[in-house]
Coordinates of C-alpha atoms in Angstrom, one line a residue:
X237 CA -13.5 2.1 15.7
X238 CA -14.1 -1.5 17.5
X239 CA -13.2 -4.1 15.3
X240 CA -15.7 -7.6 15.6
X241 CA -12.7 -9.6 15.9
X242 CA -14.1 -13.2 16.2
X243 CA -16.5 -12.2 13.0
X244 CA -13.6 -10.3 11.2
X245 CA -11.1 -13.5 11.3
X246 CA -13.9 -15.9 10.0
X247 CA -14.6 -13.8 7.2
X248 CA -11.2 -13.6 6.1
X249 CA -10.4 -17.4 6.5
X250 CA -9.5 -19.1 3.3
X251 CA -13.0 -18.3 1.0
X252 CA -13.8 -19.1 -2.5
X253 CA -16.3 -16.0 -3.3
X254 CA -17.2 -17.4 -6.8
X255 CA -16.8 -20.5 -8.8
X256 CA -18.0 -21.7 -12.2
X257 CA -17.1 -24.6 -14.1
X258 CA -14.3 -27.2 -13.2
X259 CA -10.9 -25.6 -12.2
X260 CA -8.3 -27.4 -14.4
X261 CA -4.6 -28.0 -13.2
X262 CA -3.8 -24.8 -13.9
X263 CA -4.4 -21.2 -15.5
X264 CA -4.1 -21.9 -19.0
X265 CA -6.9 -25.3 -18.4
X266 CA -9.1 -23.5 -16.4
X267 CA -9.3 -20.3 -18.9
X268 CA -9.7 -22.4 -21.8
X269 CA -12.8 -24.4 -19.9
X270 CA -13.9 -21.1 -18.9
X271 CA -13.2 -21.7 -15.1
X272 CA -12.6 -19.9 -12.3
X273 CA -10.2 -16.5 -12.5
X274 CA -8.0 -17.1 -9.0
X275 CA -6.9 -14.9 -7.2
X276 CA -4.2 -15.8 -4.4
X277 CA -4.0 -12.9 -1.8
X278 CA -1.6 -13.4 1.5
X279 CA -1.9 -10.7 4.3
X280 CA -0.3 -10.6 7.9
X281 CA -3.9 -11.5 9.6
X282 CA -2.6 -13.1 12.4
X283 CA 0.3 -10.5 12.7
X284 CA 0.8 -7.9 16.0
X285 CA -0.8 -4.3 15.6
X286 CA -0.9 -2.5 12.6
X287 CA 0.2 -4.8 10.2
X288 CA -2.7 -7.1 11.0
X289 CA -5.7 -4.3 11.2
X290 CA -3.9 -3.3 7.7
X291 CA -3.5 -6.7 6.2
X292 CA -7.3 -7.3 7.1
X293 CA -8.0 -3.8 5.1
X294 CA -6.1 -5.1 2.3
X295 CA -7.9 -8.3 1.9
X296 CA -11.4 -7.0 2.7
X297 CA -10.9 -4.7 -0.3
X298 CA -9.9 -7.5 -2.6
X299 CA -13.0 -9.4 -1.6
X300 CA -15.0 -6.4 -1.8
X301 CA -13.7 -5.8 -5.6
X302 CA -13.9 -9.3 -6.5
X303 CA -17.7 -9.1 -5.8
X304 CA -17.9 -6.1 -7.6
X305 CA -15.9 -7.3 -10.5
X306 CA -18.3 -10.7 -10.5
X307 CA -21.4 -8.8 -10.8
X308 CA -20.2 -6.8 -14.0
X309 CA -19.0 -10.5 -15.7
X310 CA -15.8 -11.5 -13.8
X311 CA -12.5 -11.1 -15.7
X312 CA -12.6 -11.9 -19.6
X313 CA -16.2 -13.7 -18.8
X314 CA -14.3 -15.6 -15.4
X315 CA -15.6 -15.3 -12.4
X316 CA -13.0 -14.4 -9.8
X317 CA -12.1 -16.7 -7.0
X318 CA -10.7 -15.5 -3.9
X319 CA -8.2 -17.0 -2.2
X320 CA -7.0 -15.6 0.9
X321 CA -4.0 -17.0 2.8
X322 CA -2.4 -15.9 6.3
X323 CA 1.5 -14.8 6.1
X324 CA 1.5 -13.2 9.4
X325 CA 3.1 -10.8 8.1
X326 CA 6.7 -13.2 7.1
X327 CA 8.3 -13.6 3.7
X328 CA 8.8 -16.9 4.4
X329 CA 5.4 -18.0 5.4
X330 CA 4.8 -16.2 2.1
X331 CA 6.8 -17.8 -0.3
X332 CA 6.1 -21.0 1.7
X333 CA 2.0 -20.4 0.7
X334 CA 2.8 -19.5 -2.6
X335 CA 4.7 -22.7 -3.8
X336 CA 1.9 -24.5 -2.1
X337 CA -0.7 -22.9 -4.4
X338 CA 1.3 -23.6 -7.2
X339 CA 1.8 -26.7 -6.3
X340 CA -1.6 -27.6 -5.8
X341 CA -2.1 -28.0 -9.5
X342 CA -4.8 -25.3 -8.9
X343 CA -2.2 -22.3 -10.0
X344 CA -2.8 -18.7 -9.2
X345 CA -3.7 -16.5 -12.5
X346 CA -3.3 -13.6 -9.9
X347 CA -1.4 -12.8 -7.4
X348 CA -1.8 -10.0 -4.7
X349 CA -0.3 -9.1 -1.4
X350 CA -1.0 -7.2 1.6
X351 CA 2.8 -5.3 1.9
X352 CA 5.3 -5.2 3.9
X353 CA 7.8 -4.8 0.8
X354 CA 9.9 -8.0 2.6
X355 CA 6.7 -9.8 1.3
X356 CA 7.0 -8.1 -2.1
X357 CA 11.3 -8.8 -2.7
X358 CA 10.9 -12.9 -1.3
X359 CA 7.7 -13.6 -3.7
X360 CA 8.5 -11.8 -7.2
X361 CA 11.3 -14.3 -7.7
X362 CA 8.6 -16.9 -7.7
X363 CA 6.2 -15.4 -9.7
X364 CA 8.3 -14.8 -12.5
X365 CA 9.5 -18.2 -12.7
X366 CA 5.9 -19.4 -12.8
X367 CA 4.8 -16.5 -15.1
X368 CA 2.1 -15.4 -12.7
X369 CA 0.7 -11.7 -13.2
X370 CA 0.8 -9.9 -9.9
X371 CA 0.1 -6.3 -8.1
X372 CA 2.1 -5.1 -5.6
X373 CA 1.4 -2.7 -2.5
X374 CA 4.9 -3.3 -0.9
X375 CA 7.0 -1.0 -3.6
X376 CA 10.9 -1.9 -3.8
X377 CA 13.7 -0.3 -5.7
X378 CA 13.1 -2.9 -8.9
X379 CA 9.8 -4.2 -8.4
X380 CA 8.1 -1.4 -11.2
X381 CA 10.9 -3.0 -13.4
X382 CA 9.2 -4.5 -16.6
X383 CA 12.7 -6.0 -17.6
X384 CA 13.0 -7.7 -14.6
X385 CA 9.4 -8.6 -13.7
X386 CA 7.3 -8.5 -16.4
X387 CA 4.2 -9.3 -14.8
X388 CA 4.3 -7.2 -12.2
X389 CA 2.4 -3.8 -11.7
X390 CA 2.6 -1.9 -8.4
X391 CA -0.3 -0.6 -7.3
X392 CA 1.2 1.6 -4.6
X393 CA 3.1 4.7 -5.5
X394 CA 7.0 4.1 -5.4
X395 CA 9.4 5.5 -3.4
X396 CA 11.0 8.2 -5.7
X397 CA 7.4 9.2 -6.4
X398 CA 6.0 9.6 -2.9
X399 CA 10.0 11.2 -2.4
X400 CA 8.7 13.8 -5.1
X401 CA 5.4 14.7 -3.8
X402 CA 6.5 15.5 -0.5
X403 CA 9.3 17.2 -1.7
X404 CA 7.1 19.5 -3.5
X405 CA 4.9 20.2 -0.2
X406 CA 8.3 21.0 1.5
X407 CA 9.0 23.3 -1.0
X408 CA 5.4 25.1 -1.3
X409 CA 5.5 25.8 2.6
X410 CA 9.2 27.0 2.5
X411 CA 10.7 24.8 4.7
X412 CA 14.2 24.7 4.1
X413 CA 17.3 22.4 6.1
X414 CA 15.2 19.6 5.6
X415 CA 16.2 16.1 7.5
X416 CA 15.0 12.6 6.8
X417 CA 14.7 9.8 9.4
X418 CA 13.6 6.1 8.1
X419 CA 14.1 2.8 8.7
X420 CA 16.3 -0.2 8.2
X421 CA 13.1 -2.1 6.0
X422 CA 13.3 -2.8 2.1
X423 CA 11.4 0.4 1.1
X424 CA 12.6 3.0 3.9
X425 CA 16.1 2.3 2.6
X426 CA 14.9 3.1 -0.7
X427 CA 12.9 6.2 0.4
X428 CA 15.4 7.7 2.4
X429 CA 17.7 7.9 -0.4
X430 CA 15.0 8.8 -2.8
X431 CA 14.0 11.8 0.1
X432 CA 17.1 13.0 -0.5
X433 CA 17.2 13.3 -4.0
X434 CA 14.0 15.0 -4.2
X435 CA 14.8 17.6 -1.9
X436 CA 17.9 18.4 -3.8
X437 CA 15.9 18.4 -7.2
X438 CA 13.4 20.6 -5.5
X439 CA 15.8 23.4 -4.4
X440 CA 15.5 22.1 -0.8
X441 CA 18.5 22.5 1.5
X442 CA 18.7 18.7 2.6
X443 CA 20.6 18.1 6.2
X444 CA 21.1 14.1 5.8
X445 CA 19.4 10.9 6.1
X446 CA 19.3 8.8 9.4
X447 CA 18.2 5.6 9.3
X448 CA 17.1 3.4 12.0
X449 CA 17.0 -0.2 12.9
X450 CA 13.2 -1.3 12.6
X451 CA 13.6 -3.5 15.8
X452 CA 15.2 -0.6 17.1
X453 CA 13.1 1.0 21.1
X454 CA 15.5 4.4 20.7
X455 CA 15.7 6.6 18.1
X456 CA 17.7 9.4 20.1
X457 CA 20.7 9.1 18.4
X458 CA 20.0 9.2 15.3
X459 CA 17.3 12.4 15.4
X460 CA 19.9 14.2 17.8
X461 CA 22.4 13.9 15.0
X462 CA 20.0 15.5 12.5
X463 CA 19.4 18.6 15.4
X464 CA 22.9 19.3 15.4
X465 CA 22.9 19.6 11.4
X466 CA 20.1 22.7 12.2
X467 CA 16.9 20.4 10.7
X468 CA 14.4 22.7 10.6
X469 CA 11.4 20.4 9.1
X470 CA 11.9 16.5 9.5
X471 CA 10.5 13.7 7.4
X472 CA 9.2 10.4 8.6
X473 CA 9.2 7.1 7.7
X474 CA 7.9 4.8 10.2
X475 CA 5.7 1.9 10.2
X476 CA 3.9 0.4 13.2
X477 CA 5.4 0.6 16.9
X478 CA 9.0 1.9 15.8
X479 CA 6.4 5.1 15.2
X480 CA 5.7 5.3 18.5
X481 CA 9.3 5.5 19.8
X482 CA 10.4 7.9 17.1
X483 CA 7.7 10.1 18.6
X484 CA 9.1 9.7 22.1
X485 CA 12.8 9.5 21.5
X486 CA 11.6 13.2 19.5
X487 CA 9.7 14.6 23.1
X488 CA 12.8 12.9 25.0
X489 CA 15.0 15.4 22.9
X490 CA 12.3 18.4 23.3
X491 CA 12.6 18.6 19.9
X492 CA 9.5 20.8 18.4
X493 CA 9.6 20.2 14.7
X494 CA 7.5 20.3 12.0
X495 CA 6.9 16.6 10.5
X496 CA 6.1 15.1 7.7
X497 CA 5.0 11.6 7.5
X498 CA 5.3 9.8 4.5
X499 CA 2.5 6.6 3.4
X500 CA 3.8 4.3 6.6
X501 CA 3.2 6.9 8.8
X502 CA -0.7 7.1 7.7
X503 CA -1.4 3.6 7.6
X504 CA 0.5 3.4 11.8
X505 CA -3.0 3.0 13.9
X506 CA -1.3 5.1 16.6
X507 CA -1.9 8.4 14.7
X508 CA -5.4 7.5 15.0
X509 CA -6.5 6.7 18.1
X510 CA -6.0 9.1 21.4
X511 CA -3.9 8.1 24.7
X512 CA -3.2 5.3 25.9
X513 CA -4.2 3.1 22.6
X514 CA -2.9 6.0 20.5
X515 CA -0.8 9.4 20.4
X516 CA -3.9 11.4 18.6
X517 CA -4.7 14.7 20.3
X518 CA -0.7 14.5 21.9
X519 CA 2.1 16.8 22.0
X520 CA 3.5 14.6 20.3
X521 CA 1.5 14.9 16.7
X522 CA 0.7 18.6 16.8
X523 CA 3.7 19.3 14.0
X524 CA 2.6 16.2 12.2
X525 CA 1.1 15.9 8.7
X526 CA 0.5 12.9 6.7
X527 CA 1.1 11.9 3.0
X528 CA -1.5 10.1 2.1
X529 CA -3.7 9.2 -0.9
X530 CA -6.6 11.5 -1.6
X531 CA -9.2 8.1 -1.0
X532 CA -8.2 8.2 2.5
X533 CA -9.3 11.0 2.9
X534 CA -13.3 12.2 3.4
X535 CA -15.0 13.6 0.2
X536 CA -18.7 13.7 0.3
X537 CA -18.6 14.5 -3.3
X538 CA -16.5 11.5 -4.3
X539 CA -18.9 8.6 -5.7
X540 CA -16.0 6.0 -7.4
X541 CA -14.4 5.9 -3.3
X542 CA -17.8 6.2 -1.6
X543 CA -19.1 2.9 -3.5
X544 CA -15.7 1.2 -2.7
X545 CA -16.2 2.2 0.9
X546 CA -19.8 1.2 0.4
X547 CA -18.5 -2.0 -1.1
X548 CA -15.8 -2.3 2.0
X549 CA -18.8 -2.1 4.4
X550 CA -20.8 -4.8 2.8
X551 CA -18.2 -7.6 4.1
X552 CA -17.3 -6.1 7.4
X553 CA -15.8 -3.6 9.6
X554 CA -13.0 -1.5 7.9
X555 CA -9.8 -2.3 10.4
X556 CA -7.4 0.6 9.5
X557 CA -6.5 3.2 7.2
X558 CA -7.3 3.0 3.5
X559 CA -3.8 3.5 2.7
X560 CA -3.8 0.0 2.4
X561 CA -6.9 -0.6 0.0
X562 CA -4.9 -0.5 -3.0
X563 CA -5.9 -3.9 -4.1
X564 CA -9.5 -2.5 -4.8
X565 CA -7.9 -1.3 -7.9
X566 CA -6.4 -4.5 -8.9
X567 CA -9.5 -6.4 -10.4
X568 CA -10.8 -3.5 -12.4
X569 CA -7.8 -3.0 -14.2
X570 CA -7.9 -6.4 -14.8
X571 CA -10.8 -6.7 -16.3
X572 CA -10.2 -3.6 -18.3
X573 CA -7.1 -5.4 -19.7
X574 CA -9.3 -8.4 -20.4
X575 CA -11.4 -6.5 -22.1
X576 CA -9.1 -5.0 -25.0
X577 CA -6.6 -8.6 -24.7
X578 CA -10.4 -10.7 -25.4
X579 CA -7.7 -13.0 -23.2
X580 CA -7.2 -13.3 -19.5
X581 CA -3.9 -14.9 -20.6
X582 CA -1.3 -13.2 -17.7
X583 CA 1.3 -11.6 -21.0
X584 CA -1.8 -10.5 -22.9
X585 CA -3.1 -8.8 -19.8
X586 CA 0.2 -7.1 -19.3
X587 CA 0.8 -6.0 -22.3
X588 CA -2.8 -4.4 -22.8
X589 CA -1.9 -2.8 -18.8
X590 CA 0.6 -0.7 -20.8
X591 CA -2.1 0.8 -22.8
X592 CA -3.1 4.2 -21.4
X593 CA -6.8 3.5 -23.1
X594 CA -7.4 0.6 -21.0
X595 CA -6.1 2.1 -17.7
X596 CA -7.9 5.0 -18.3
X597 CA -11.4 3.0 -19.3
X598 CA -11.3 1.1 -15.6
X599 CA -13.1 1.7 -12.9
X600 CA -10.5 2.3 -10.3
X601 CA -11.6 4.2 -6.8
X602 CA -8.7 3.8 -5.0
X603 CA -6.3 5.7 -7.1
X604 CA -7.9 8.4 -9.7
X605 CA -5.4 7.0 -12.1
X606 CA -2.7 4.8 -13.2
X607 CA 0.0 5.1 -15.8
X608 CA 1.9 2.1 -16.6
X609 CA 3.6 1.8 -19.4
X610 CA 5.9 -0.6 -20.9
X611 CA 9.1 1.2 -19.4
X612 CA 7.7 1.7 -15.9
X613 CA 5.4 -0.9 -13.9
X614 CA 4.9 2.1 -11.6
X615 CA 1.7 3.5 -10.4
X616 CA 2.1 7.3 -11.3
X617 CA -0.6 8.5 -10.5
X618 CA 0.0 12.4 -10.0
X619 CA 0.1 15.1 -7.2
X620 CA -3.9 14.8 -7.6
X621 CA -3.7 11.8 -6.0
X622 CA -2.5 12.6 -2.6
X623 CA -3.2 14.8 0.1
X624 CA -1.2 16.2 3.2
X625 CA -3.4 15.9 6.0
X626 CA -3.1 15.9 10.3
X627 CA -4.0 12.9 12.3
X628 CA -7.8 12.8 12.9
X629 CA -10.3 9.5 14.1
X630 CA -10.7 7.2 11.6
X631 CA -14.1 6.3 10.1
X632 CA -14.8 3.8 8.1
X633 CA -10.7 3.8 7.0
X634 CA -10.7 7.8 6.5
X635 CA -9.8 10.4 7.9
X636 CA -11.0 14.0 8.1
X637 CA -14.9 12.5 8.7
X638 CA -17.0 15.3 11.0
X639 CA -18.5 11.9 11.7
X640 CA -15.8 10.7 13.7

């Protein structure tokens, strides 16, 4: 899909999509005047390759709820703000916007961002200090933590839970000697040992975990070292470029292996586009299958993810993969929380998150369900969530469109 650049990056410049009232000098003021809800979202927009298209798909589905949102009555009678900053893809520009907006006397009552999980492990720090409920689509090893960050949900499905899901396709197609190759990031760290333990808890003969430097242009070493150990099926984790030379460093090898690629692998533009933009319709993805969720995937039949693709369409072009929407879900669920709190007070909203009622009453489209509770902040949303599908064109972020 061509992507109206010029028209795409005005649209997600810094925007206000609604305000009423006169913002106070922070959240507590502008609730109690009955002010604006903000919502401060950063996303690698000016980033290199994927991470930008997907940054762009995560903030166009945060405007595109927002608006949605506003025309049911905002959040606890608010209407919701948008905010939408450029990290470029850095923690530190991150952290460096985020202080700013607190700064600015014109405090953030949400807080969303566009991944990677470097983004998520700089910027939870901050907004626990400052008390600031967020949702998170860059999963690390504590982020779900309540105990540790309170106010944080994670929209996207952890590690140990994408681990178990794929663990359980392994084990449903009776693949066994099962290798994992990730990389050197926050969450493949996480995943790859998370891989491994699902496999074992699954019954699955596991042959190791290799992982990778992310800056890394070879990836024969470590993928020859898992051929020697008799890897009969291979999982994936790679994000971006470092996909493409994991592909070639497997073809340099004449390696023919079924893969399985976890979330990173789905949301990688490569998978979708044919030679020489792309490696669809190549050797080298004819053993590939994706994880991904079950919204990124084509379902005439599925109203809640047609309207948010409807919804999506309304602002602009859809850049990527809807792997990356997640924060379509976040202002539904909170303004279900609102709802059952009669507060948009960040601790009140948490706590009503933890209600299985309220998750259950919002209207989500991204995920088909969520399951926080007050010992987890994770997603949890079920193998119905997810689907295992081969690369195809994307359409309007989906895959598996006879359109395409």
């Amino acid at each position: 899909m061509r992507i109206r650049s010029s028209a795409l990056t005005a649209a997600l410049a810094v925007t206000a999509l609604a305000v009423t009232g006169c913002a106070g000098s922070g959240a507590s003021e502008a609730d109690a005047a009955g002010g604006p809800y903000r919502v401060f979202v950063t996303g690698g927009i000016s980033a290199q390759g994927s991470l930008a298209a997907n940054a762009q798909t995560s903030v166009l589905a945060a405007k595109a709820s927002a608006e949605a949102v506003n025309r049911a009555g905002g959040v606890g009678g608010r209407q919701v703000e948008i905010t939408v900053v450029d990290d470029a893809g850095d923690a530190t520009n991150a952290v460096s916007k985020l202080r700013e907006a607190i700064a600015s006397g014109k405090k953030p009552d949400l807080f969303l961002n566009s991944g990677p999980s470097t983004i998520t492990t700089a910027t939870l720090p901050i907004l626990a200090q400052n008390k600031i409920l967020s949702f998170n689509i860059g999963p690390t090893e504590d982020s779900a933590n309540p105990e540790k960050y309170p106010l944080n949900f994670d929209l996207a499905s952890g590690p140990a839970e994408n681990a178990e899901t794929i663990a359980r396709y392994i084990k449903g197609k009776g693949y066994q000697s099962v290798g994992v190759v990730h990389s050197s990031s926050a969450y493949g760290e996480v995943f790859g040992q998370a891989m491994e333990d699902a496999l074992s808890g699954a019954g699955v003969t596991g042959t190791g975990s290799e992982e990778y430097d992310s800056a890394a242009l070879d990836m024969t070493a470590q993928l020859q070292s898992l051929k020697n150990r008799g890897t009969q099926a291979l999982v994936v984790d790679a994000y971006g470029a470092p996909l493409g030379y994991l592909l070639t460093s497997l073809q340099r090898l004449d390696w023919n292996i079924p893969l399985i690629g976890n979330t990173s692998v789905a949301g990688t533009s490569l998978v979708s586009k044919p030679a020489p933009d792309g490696v669809l319709g190549t050797p080298a993805t004819a053993n590939l299958v994706m994880h991904v969720m079950s919204s990124t995937v084509y379902d005439a039949q599925d109203t809640a993810v047609n309207t948010m693709v409807d919804n999506m369409k309304a602002m602009g072009d859809i850049p990527s993969t809807l792997i990356l929407a997640d924060n379509y879900d976040a202002l539904p669920l909170v303004a279900a929380a609102a709802n059952k709190a009669g507060s948009s007070d960040p601790e009140a909203l948490a706590d009503a998150l933890e209600n299985q009622d309220v998750l259950d009453s919002a209207e989500t489209a991204f995920s088909p369900s969520y399951h926080f509770t007050a010992e987890s902040h994770a997603s949890k949303p079920g193998d119905e969530a997810y689907k295992f599908v081969p690369p195809s064109p994307l359409l309007d972020g989906q895959y598996g469109n006879p359109s395409a």
